[in-house]
Coordinates of C-alpha atoms in Angstrom, one line a residue:
M14 CA 106.8 199.9 262.8
T15 CA 105.9 201.2 259.6
G16 CA 107.6 203.8 257.3
P17 CA 106.6 206.3 254.7
D18 CA 107.3 203.7 252.0
R19 CA 105.7 200.7 253.8
A20 CA 102.5 199.5 255.3
T21 CA 101.6 196.5 257.7
R22 CA 99.0 194.2 256.5
V23 CA 97.8 190.8 258.1
Y24 CA 97.4 187.9 255.9
Q25 CA 95.2 185.0 257.3
Y26 CA 95.6 181.2 256.2
G27 CA 93.8 177.9 257.1
A28 CA 96.0 175.4 258.7
V29 CA 95.0 171.7 258.7
P30 CA 96.5 169.9 261.8
L31 CA 98.2 166.7 260.9
G32 CA 97.9 164.7 263.8
R33 CA 96.6 165.5 267.6
F34 CA 97.3 168.9 269.0
P35 CA 99.8 168.1 271.8
E36 CA 98.7 168.2 275.4
A37 CA 101.5 170.7 276.1
G38 CA 100.2 172.8 273.5
I39 CA 97.0 173.0 275.0
D40 CA 98.5 173.8 278.5
A41 CA 100.6 176.7 277.1
L42 CA 97.5 178.0 275.8
W43 CA 95.9 177.9 279.4
K44 CA 99.0 179.5 280.7
A45 CA 98.5 182.4 278.1
N46 CA 94.8 182.6 279.2
R47 CA 95.8 182.7 282.8
L48 CA 98.2 185.5 282.1
W49 CA 95.3 187.6 280.7
N50 CA 93.1 187.0 283.7
N51 CA 96.1 187.6 286.1
L52 CA 96.5 191.1 284.3
V53 CA 92.9 191.8 284.3
E54 CA 92.8 191.3 288.2
I55 CA 95.9 193.6 288.5
H56 CA 94.0 196.2 286.4
N57 CA 91.0 195.8 288.8
D58 CA 93.2 195.9 291.9
N59 CA 94.6 199.1 290.5
A60 CA 91.1 200.5 289.8
E61 CA 90.0 199.9 293.4
D62 CA 93.1 201.2 295.0
L63 CA 92.7 204.5 292.9
E64 CA 88.8 204.6 293.7
R65 CA 89.5 204.0 297.5
A66 CA 92.1 206.7 297.6
R67 CA 89.8 209.2 295.7
R68 CA 87.0 208.7 298.4
D69 CA 89.4 208.8 301.2
A70 CA 90.5 212.1 299.7
D71 CA 87.3 213.7 299.2
A72 CA 83.9 213.4 301.2
E73 CA 81.8 214.8 298.4
Y74 CA 83.4 212.6 295.8
A75 CA 82.6 209.5 297.8
R76 CA 79.1 210.4 298.3
I77 CA 78.6 211.0 294.7
R78 CA 80.4 207.7 293.6
E79 CA 78.3 205.8 296.1
E80 CA 75.1 207.1 294.4
L81 CA 76.6 206.1 291.0
D82 CA 77.4 202.7 292.3
D83 CA 73.9 202.2 293.4
L84 CA 72.5 203.5 290.3
E85 CA 74.5 201.0 288.2
E86 CA 73.0 198.2 290.3
R87 CA 69.6 199.5 289.6
I88 CA 70.2 199.8 286.0
E89 CA 71.4 196.3 285.8
K90 CA 68.2 195.3 287.6
A91 CA 66.2 197.3 285.3
Y92 CA 67.6 195.4 282.3
E93 CA 66.5 192.1 284.1
D94 CA 63.0 193.4 284.4
K95 CA 63.0 194.4 280.7
R96 CA 64.2 190.9 279.7
T97 CA 61.3 189.5 282.0
A98 CA 58.9 191.9 280.0
R99 CA 60.2 190.7 276.6
M100 CA 59.2 187.0 277.8
E101 CA 56.0 188.0 278.8
A102 CA 55.3 190.1 275.6
Q103 CA 56.9 187.4 273.4
T104 CA 58.6 190.1 271.2
R105 CA 61.5 192.6 271.0
S106 CA 59.4 195.6 269.7
S107 CA 59.7 198.7 271.9
S108 CA 56.1 199.5 271.0
H109 CA 54.8 196.9 273.2
P110 CA 53.4 198.6 276.5
L111 CA 55.3 196.2 278.7
I112 CA 58.7 196.9 277.1
A113 CA 57.9 200.7 276.5
K114 CA 57.4 200.9 280.4
A115 CA 60.7 199.1 280.8
N116 CA 62.6 201.3 278.4
A117 CA 61.2 204.5 280.1
G118 CA 62.4 203.3 283.6
I119 CA 65.9 202.4 282.0
A120 CA 65.8 205.8 280.3
A121 CA 65.2 207.7 283.6
L122 CA 67.9 206.1 285.4
K123 CA 70.5 206.4 282.6
E124 CA 69.6 210.2 282.6
E125 CA 70.1 210.3 286.5
W126 CA 73.3 208.4 286.2
K127 CA 74.5 211.1 283.3
R128 CA 73.7 213.9 285.7
L129 CA 75.6 212.6 288.5
W130 CA 78.5 211.5 286.2
D131 CA 78.6 215.2 284.8
D132 CA 78.7 216.3 288.5
I133 CA 81.7 214.0 289.4
K134 CA 84.0 214.7 286.4
P135 CA 85.1 218.1 287.8
L136 CA 85.4 216.6 291.4
R137 CA 87.5 213.9 290.0
A138 CA 89.8 216.1 288.5
R139 CA 90.3 218.1 291.9
V140 CA 90.6 214.8 293.9
D141 CA 93.2 213.3 291.4
K142 CA 95.5 216.2 292.5
R143 CA 95.4 214.9 296.1
V144 CA 95.9 211.3 295.2
D145 CA 99.4 210.0 294.6
K146 CA 98.8 208.5 291.2
P147 CA 102.3 208.2 290.1
A148 CA 103.0 205.7 293.2
L149 CA 99.8 203.8 292.3
N150 CA 100.9 203.6 288.6
A151 CA 104.3 202.7 289.4
A152 CA 102.9 199.6 291.5
F153 CA 100.7 198.6 288.7
K154 CA 103.5 198.6 286.2
E155 CA 105.8 196.7 288.6
R156 CA 103.0 194.0 289.0
V157 CA 102.3 193.7 285.3
G158 CA 105.9 193.3 284.6
R159 CA 106.4 190.6 287.2
A160 CA 103.2 188.9 286.1
Q161 CA 104.5 188.4 282.3
R162 CA 108.0 187.2 283.2
V163 CA 108.5 183.6 282.1
G164 CA 109.1 182.5 285.7
D165 CA 105.8 183.8 286.9
T166 CA 103.8 182.4 284.0
G167 CA 104.7 178.8 284.5
G168 CA 107.0 178.6 281.7
L169 CA 105.0 180.5 278.8
D170 CA 107.2 181.7 276.1
G171 CA 108.3 185.3 276.1
D172 CA 106.9 186.2 272.8
T173 CA 103.3 185.1 273.6
A174 CA 103.4 186.5 277.2
N175 CA 104.5 189.9 275.4
E176 CA 101.8 189.6 272.9
V177 CA 99.1 189.0 275.7
A178 CA 100.4 191.9 277.5
R179 CA 100.2 194.0 274.4
N180 CA 96.6 193.1 273.7
F181 CA 95.9 193.8 277.5
R182 CA 97.3 197.5 277.3
E183 CA 95.2 198.0 273.9
A184 CA 92.2 196.6 275.8
R185 CA 92.8 198.9 279.0
A186 CA 93.6 202.1 276.8
R187 CA 90.0 201.3 275.3
V188 CA 88.1 200.9 278.5
F189 CA 89.4 204.3 279.8
K190 CA 87.6 206.1 277.0
T191 CA 84.2 204.5 278.0
P192 CA 82.8 205.4 281.4
R193 CA 81.1 202.0 282.3
A194 CA 83.3 199.6 280.2
R195 CA 85.0 196.7 281.9
L196 CA 87.8 194.5 281.2
R197 CA 86.6 190.8 281.2
F198 CA 88.2 187.6 282.6
H199 CA 88.4 185.0 279.9
R200 CA 87.0 181.4 280.5
F201 CA 89.4 178.8 279.1
D202 CA 87.9 176.6 276.6
G203 CA 90.8 175.2 274.8
A204 CA 91.1 178.2 272.2
G205 CA 94.1 180.6 272.3
Y206 CA 97.0 181.5 270.4
R207 CA 100.8 181.1 270.2
F208 CA 102.9 184.2 269.1
Y209 CA 106.0 184.1 266.9
R210 CA 108.2 187.1 266.5
F211 CA 110.8 186.8 263.5
K212 CA 114.3 188.5 263.4
D213 CA 117.1 187.8 261.2
R214 CA 120.2 189.7 262.2
T215 CA 122.1 189.0 259.0
L216 CA 119.8 191.4 257.4
D217 CA 120.2 195.0 257.1
D218 CA 116.6 195.7 257.7
A219 CA 116.3 193.1 260.7
A220 CA 114.2 195.3 262.6
Y221 CA 111.4 195.1 260.4
G222 CA 111.1 191.1 260.0
V223 CA 112.2 188.4 257.6
P224 CA 111.5 187.3 254.0
F225 CA 109.3 184.2 253.2
D226 CA 112.4 182.0 252.3
Y227 CA 113.7 182.5 256.1
F228 CA 111.4 179.8 257.1
S229 CA 112.8 177.1 254.8
R230 CA 113.9 174.3 256.7
G231 CA 117.6 173.8 257.0
G232 CA 117.4 170.0 257.6
E233 CA 116.9 167.8 260.7
G234 CA 119.1 169.9 262.9
D235 CA 116.9 172.9 262.4
D236 CA 115.0 173.2 265.6
R237 CA 113.7 176.8 265.1
A238 CA 109.9 177.4 266.3
F239 CA 108.5 178.3 263.0
T240 CA 109.7 176.5 259.9
L241 CA 107.8 175.7 256.5
E242 CA 108.6 173.0 253.6
P243 CA 106.7 173.0 250.4
A244 CA 103.9 170.3 250.1
A245 CA 101.9 169.0 247.2
P246 CA 99.5 171.6 246.0
R247 CA 95.6 171.1 246.2
P248 CA 93.8 169.8 243.2
D249 CA 92.7 173.2 242.6
G250 CA 96.4 174.4 242.4
V251 CA 96.4 176.4 245.6
P252 CA 99.9 176.2 247.0
R253 CA 100.3 174.4 250.1
W254 CA 103.1 174.1 252.7
R255 CA 104.0 171.9 255.6
L256 CA 104.1 173.9 258.9
R257 CA 106.2 172.7 261.8
A258 CA 105.3 175.1 264.6
K259 CA 106.7 175.0 268.2
V260 CA 103.8 175.1 270.7
A261 CA 105.5 174.3 274.0
G262 CA 108.8 173.8 275.6
G263 CA 111.8 175.5 276.7
Q264 CA 115.2 176.5 274.7
T265 CA 116.8 173.0 274.8
R266 CA 116.0 170.6 271.6
A267 CA 114.7 167.7 273.7
G268 CA 112.1 169.8 275.7
K269 CA 110.7 171.5 272.5
V270 CA 107.0 170.5 271.4
Y271 CA 105.9 170.9 268.0
A272 CA 102.6 170.5 265.9
H273 CA 102.5 169.9 262.4
F274 CA 100.0 171.5 259.9
D275 CA 99.3 171.6 256.3
L276 CA 99.3 175.5 255.6
V277 CA 97.0 176.5 252.6
M278 CA 98.1 179.7 251.2
H279 CA 95.1 180.6 248.9
R280 CA 96.6 184.1 248.6
P281 CA 100.4 184.6 248.0
L282 CA 102.1 187.3 250.1
P283 CA 103.1 190.2 248.2
E284 CA 106.5 190.5 246.5
G285 CA 109.1 192.1 248.7
A286 CA 107.0 191.4 251.8
Q287 CA 108.8 191.3 255.1
I288 CA 107.2 189.0 257.7
N289 CA 107.1 190.7 261.3
N290 CA 105.5 187.8 263.2
A291 CA 102.9 185.2 263.0
K292 CA 100.2 183.9 265.2
L293 CA 99.0 180.3 265.2
M294 CA 95.3 180.6 266.3
R295 CA 93.3 177.9 267.7
K296 CA 89.4 178.6 267.8
R297 CA 86.7 176.7 269.0
V298 CA 84.1 175.7 266.7
G299 CA 81.5 173.7 268.5
D300 CA 83.1 170.6 270.1
R301 CA 86.1 170.8 267.7
F302 CA 88.8 173.3 266.8
K303 CA 89.7 175.3 263.8
Y304 CA 93.4 176.6 263.1
T305 CA 94.6 179.6 261.2
V306 CA 97.9 181.3 260.7
N307 CA 98.0 185.1 260.7
F308 CA 101.1 186.5 259.1
S309 CA 101.9 190.2 260.0
V310 CA 103.7 191.6 257.1
R311 CA 105.2 194.9 256.0
V312 CA 104.5 195.3 252.2
P313 CA 105.5 198.4 250.0
A314 CA 102.9 201.0 250.4
A315 CA 100.4 201.2 247.6
E316 CA 100.4 204.6 245.6
P317 CA 97.2 206.3 246.4
A318 CA 95.0 206.7 243.4
G319 CA 95.2 210.0 241.8
R320 CA 92.5 212.2 240.5
R321 CA 89.6 210.1 238.9
E322 CA 86.6 211.6 237.0
D323 CA 84.7 208.4 237.9
A324 CA 83.8 206.6 241.0
I325 CA 81.9 203.4 242.2
G326 CA 79.1 203.2 244.6
V327 CA 77.9 200.3 247.0
D328 CA 74.3 200.1 248.1
I329 CA 74.1 197.7 250.9
G330 CA 70.8 196.0 250.7
F331 CA 68.6 193.0 252.4
R332 CA 66.1 192.6 249.6
R333 CA 64.6 189.1 249.2
M334 CA 64.7 188.6 245.3
P335 CA 61.9 186.8 243.4
G336 CA 64.0 183.6 242.9
G337 CA 64.6 183.1 246.8
A338 CA 68.0 184.8 246.9
I339 CA 68.7 187.9 248.8
R340 CA 70.4 191.0 247.4
A341 CA 73.3 191.9 249.6
A342 CA 74.5 194.9 247.6
A343 CA 73.9 196.8 244.6
I344 CA 77.1 198.2 242.9
G345 CA 77.0 200.9 240.2
G346 CA 79.3 203.6 238.8
T347 CA 79.2 207.3 237.8
S348 CA 79.9 205.8 234.1
D349 CA 77.8 203.5 232.3
A350 CA 80.9 201.8 231.1
F351 CA 81.2 200.5 234.4
G352 CA 77.8 198.8 234.4
F353 CA 75.9 197.3 237.1
R354 CA 76.5 194.5 239.6
S355 CA 74.2 192.7 242.2
V356 CA 75.9 190.9 245.1
E357 CA 73.5 188.0 245.8
L358 CA 73.3 185.2 248.5
P359 CA 71.6 182.3 246.6
K360 CA 68.7 180.4 247.5
D361 CA 71.2 177.5 248.6
F362 CA 72.9 179.8 251.0
M363 CA 69.4 180.6 252.6
R364 CA 68.3 177.1 252.7
R365 CA 71.7 175.9 254.6
M366 CA 71.2 178.7 256.9
D367 CA 67.5 177.8 257.6
R368 CA 68.8 174.4 258.4
V369 CA 71.3 176.0 261.0
E370 CA 68.7 178.1 262.6
D371 CA 66.1 175.0 262.9
L372 CA 69.0 172.8 264.7
Q373 CA 69.8 175.7 266.8
T374 CA 66.2 176.2 267.8
R375 CA 65.8 172.5 268.6
L376 CA 69.0 172.5 270.6
D377 CA 67.9 175.5 272.6
K378 CA 64.7 174.0 273.5
T379 CA 66.1 170.7 274.8
A380 CA 69.0 172.8 276.5
S381 CA 66.3 174.8 278.3
L382 CA 64.5 171.6 279.4
L383 CA 68.0 170.1 280.8
G384 CA 68.5 173.5 282.8
R385 CA 65.2 173.2 284.4
A386 CA 65.8 169.6 285.4
L387 CA 69.4 170.3 286.7
K388 CA 68.6 173.4 288.5
P389 CA 66.9 171.7 291.7
L390 CA 69.7 168.9 291.6
L391 CA 72.6 171.4 291.7
K392 CA 71.5 173.0 295.2
G393 CA 72.7 176.4 294.5
G394 CA 76.0 175.1 292.8
A395 CA 77.2 173.5 296.0
V396 CA 77.6 170.0 294.5
L397 CA 81.4 170.7 293.8
P398 CA 83.9 172.4 296.2
E399 CA 84.5 175.9 295.3
D400 CA 88.0 175.3 294.1
H401 CA 87.0 172.9 291.5
R402 CA 87.6 174.3 287.9
R403 CA 84.0 173.6 286.9
H404 CA 82.3 175.2 290.1
K405 CA 81.6 178.6 288.8
M406 CA 79.9 176.9 285.5
L407 CA 77.7 174.6 287.8
R408 CA 76.8 177.6 289.9
S409 CA 75.8 179.8 286.9
V410 CA 73.3 177.1 286.0
A411 CA 72.0 176.7 289.5
T412 CA 71.4 180.3 290.0
L413 CA 69.9 181.1 286.4
P414 CA 67.4 183.6 286.7
A415 CA 63.7 182.5 285.7
N416 CA 63.7 184.7 282.6
R417 CA 66.7 183.2 281.0
A418 CA 67.3 179.7 279.7
M419 CA 70.3 177.7 279.6
S420 CA 72.0 177.7 276.3
F421 CA 72.8 174.7 274.2
E422 CA 76.5 175.6 274.2
K423 CA 76.7 175.6 277.8
A424 CA 74.6 172.2 277.9
Y425 CA 77.3 170.6 275.5
K426 CA 80.3 171.9 277.3
L427 CA 79.0 170.7 280.6
A428 CA 78.1 167.2 279.2
D429 CA 81.4 167.1 277.4
W430 CA 83.6 167.9 280.4
F431 CA 81.7 165.8 283.0
G432 CA 81.5 162.8 280.5
K433 CA 85.4 162.9 280.9
E434 CA 85.2 163.2 284.4
P435 CA 82.7 160.3 285.8
D436 CA 81.7 160.1 289.3
T437 CA 82.4 163.9 289.8
L438 CA 78.7 164.5 290.1
S439 CA 75.8 162.6 291.6
T440 CA 74.4 159.9 289.3
A441 CA 71.2 161.7 288.6
I442 CA 73.0 164.8 287.4
Q443 CA 75.4 162.7 285.3
E444 CA 72.8 160.8 283.7
K445 CA 70.8 163.8 282.7
L446 CA 73.8 165.4 281.2
M447 CA 75.0 162.2 279.5
D448 CA 71.4 161.4 278.2
W449 CA 71.1 165.0 276.7
R450 CA 74.6 164.8 275.0
D451 CA 73.9 161.3 273.3
R452 CA 70.5 162.5 271.8
N453 CA 71.8 165.9 270.8
A454 CA 75.7 165.5 269.6
R455 CA 74.8 164.6 266.0
S456 CA 72.6 167.9 265.7
Y457 CA 75.2 170.0 267.6
R458 CA 78.2 168.7 265.3
E459 CA 75.8 169.4 262.4
M460 CA 74.9 172.9 263.2
H461 CA 78.5 174.1 263.8
N462 CA 79.9 172.4 260.8
L463 CA 77.3 173.6 258.4
R464 CA 77.4 177.1 259.9
K465 CA 81.1 177.2 259.4
K466 CA 81.2 176.2 256.0
T467 CA 78.3 178.5 254.8
L468 CA 79.6 181.6 256.5
G469 CA 83.0 180.8 255.1
W470 CA 81.6 180.7 251.7
R471 CA 80.0 184.2 252.2
K472 CA 83.1 185.5 253.5
E473 CA 84.9 184.3 250.7
L474 CA 82.2 185.9 248.2
Y475 CA 82.7 189.4 249.8
R476 CA 86.7 189.0 249.3
V477 CA 86.2 188.4 245.7
V478 CA 83.7 191.1 245.2
A479 CA 85.9 193.5 247.1
S480 CA 89.0 192.5 245.1
E481 CA 87.1 193.1 241.8
L482 CA 86.1 196.4 242.9
V483 CA 89.5 197.7 243.9
A484 CA 91.0 196.5 240.8
H485 CA 89.3 199.5 238.9
G486 CA 91.4 201.8 240.8
L487 CA 88.4 204.1 241.3
P488 CA 87.2 206.0 244.6
I489 CA 84.6 203.7 246.3
G490 CA 81.3 205.2 248.1
V491 CA 79.7 203.2 250.5
E492 CA 76.7 204.1 252.7
K493 CA 77.3 205.4 256.1
L494 CA 75.5 202.9 258.4
D495 CA 75.1 202.6 262.1
L496 CA 75.9 198.9 262.1
R497 CA 74.6 198.5 265.7
V498 CA 71.2 198.8 264.3
F499 CA 71.8 195.5 262.5
A500 CA 73.2 193.7 265.4
E501 CA 71.3 191.4 267.6
A502 CA 72.6 192.9 270.8
R503 CA 71.1 191.2 273.9
D504 CA 69.3 194.5 275.2
R505 CA 68.8 196.1 271.9
D506 CA 65.0 196.7 270.7
N507 CA 64.1 195.8 267.3
D508 CA 60.9 196.6 265.6
L509 CA 61.7 194.6 262.6
S510 CA 60.0 191.3 262.1
D511 CA 62.0 188.1 262.7
G512 CA 62.3 187.7 258.9
A513 CA 63.6 190.9 258.5
R514 CA 66.1 190.8 261.1
G515 CA 67.0 187.3 260.1
Q516 CA 67.8 188.7 256.4
R517 CA 70.0 191.4 258.0
F518 CA 71.9 188.8 259.9
L519 CA 72.4 186.6 256.8
V520 CA 73.9 189.5 254.7
S521 CA 76.2 190.8 257.4
P522 CA 77.0 194.1 255.9
S523 CA 79.8 194.5 258.4
E524 CA 81.7 191.7 256.8
L525 CA 81.0 193.1 253.3
L526 CA 82.1 196.6 254.3
A527 CA 85.3 195.4 256.1
A528 CA 86.1 193.3 253.0
I529 CA 85.9 196.3 250.8
R530 CA 88.2 198.7 253.4
N531 CA 90.7 196.1 253.4
A532 CA 91.2 195.6 249.8
A533 CA 90.9 199.2 249.1
G534 CA 93.6 199.8 251.8
R535 CA 95.8 197.4 250.1
E536 CA 95.7 199.0 246.8
G537 CA 95.7 202.6 247.9
V538 CA 92.0 203.3 246.9
P539 CA 90.0 205.6 248.9
V540 CA 86.6 204.7 250.4
F541 CA 84.2 207.5 251.2
E542 CA 81.2 207.1 253.6
V543 CA 78.1 208.8 251.8
P544 CA 75.0 209.7 254.0
P545 CA 72.1 207.3 253.0
R546 CA 69.6 210.1 253.0
D547 CA 67.5 210.0 249.6
T548 CA 70.1 207.7 247.8
S549 CA 67.2 205.5 246.8
R550 CA 64.4 208.1 246.3
R551 CA 66.6 210.8 244.2
C552 CA 66.1 210.3 240.5
G553 CA 69.4 209.3 239.0
A554 CA 68.1 211.0 235.7
C555 CA 66.8 214.3 236.7
G556 CA 67.8 214.8 240.4
D557 CA 64.2 215.1 241.9
V558 CA 63.5 213.4 245.2
N559 CA 60.3 210.9 244.9
E560 CA 58.8 211.8 248.6
N561 CA 56.2 208.9 248.0
L562 CA 58.5 206.0 247.0
G563 CA 57.6 202.8 248.8
S564 CA 59.5 199.6 249.2
D565 CA 59.1 198.4 245.5
L566 CA 62.2 197.4 243.6
E567 CA 61.2 199.2 240.4
W568 CA 59.8 202.8 240.2
R569 CA 59.2 205.5 237.6
C570 CA 60.1 209.0 238.3
P571 CA 57.0 211.1 238.6
S572 CA 59.0 214.2 237.4
C573 CA 60.8 212.8 234.2
G574 CA 59.4 209.3 233.9
A575 CA 62.8 207.6 233.8
A576 CA 62.4 204.0 234.9
H577 CA 64.7 202.8 237.8
D578 CA 65.9 199.6 239.7
R579 CA 65.8 201.1 243.0
D580 CA 68.9 199.7 244.3
R581 CA 70.9 200.3 241.2
N582 CA 69.7 203.9 241.4
A583 CA 71.0 204.4 245.0
A584 CA 74.2 202.9 243.9
V585 CA 74.7 205.4 241.2
N586 CA 73.7 208.3 243.5
I587 CA 76.2 206.9 246.0
A588 CA 78.9 206.9 243.4
R589 CA 78.3 210.4 242.4
A590 CA 78.6 211.6 246.0
A591 CA 81.8 209.6 246.3
R592 CA 83.2 211.2 243.0
K593 CA 82.5 214.6 244.4
M594 CA 84.0 213.9 247.8
A595 CA 87.0 212.4 245.9
L596 CA 87.5 215.6 243.7
D597 CA 87.3 217.8 246.7
A598 CA 89.8 215.9 248.5
T599 CA 92.1 216.1 245.6
E600 CA 91.6 219.7 245.2
G601 CA 92.0 220.3 248.9
A602 CA 95.3 218.3 249.1

């Protein structure tokens, strides 16, 4: 919990494993994954029970609900037709006749679905008064509580089970706010987390966590689940700690299983921080795993920034500069003393990501050919018994629609899994999988490793920029952007060229904005969202709007003759709007 004088922050650190991660730890991650899937199944059963009770209670409601179910199936089929149209048109642009026709069909179906949904909402309110919802909810809560008990999870530790249940409740609450949203089952791929909650009952403030020195090892007899020892710092001086974390086992000392890591603390925890909990994360990166430790800490709340006469503006950009770099953002202020900063992703970054894309394209092509070769051999996925843990994945390949290709990720996982389970499949299938893996394993690893390092560099750059910005203590203005426009969503049309779409992906505006908001939140610096309209076209000198402004980086105001860098001018205008918002907020407080 947080108080008036404290705020909760999350600090993430990289963890380097010292030795192989224990098999018992992997089994514990699988149990946590299974608990999530069990909770999702309970949710689905509860939803089905409620829906069945509603339909039994009201014939009119049942009729409209069946029409909605039919419409949802037709909408899904319409999206499949749209994907086929994209393949035939060889574009994602909504201006193409085939895609425009598909979109029109989808829009009509959605409009009909919306009309029926509006009709059923008042009926549902009426029907819910006839349904015994308290009894259904009580049965749901009882099943959830039973599912997360240690005995019913196969021995999963209580802290992790409770955290999985908390994540489930949060996800379920979000689902209820969106009519067509669904909770998803998670396929286990070796990734997951182990959760540690900390309390020191000898402290007055025990409910709020422990200080950092609480984790110091107390000798060989210290068998706590999470302990730290100082280790030699890195060559660059960054502190490093030796982490011993319990990843499996019960309460007895003999049964506990530990994993050991080097914990690199590139950013120190704030003075006076109280650590509530930690989460040891195991994430899949290609065919390997990356480990991080997330500390959730309570820190003294930063004092809100007082009245400021100046502000900073951040103009998000995707401009390719003459030297080959991409300008990710332009930063300016209302005062000339602040100056101007251009945040750029250098040419080397572009070269590395081009290499990643080239490797991915090659892997996609070979995986597509592999999928076509495997489909006739898989016989509808019936080559394995239905209770085999790989049956569903094989069936997904066997029943892949003609307008979809098997991904290289799925190809590699199939090859990797069945390479460890020889004689599970026929010789013909096994040989094709092994041959594909042998020819592509090196490219697969190179792609993932290069991508991880390159995007990690970008993330660190944005964190540094954000930290330097908030150090000024001035209100910050950012453009109010619909980030979905820049997302490569599966069914989102995009009239941009492949190059333009690629530049938006490379910049990742959501990552930059998140870094700014996180840093500002830690320091009590306000961030204001500024409407982007005319921020580039409005002259920062005279205020007139240049209606004929093109896409050139430099332009001259036709009214006053002032010369502008387009992005710098936009940043200054955003800063001025943020300053006005900050002053209005201060006066209204």
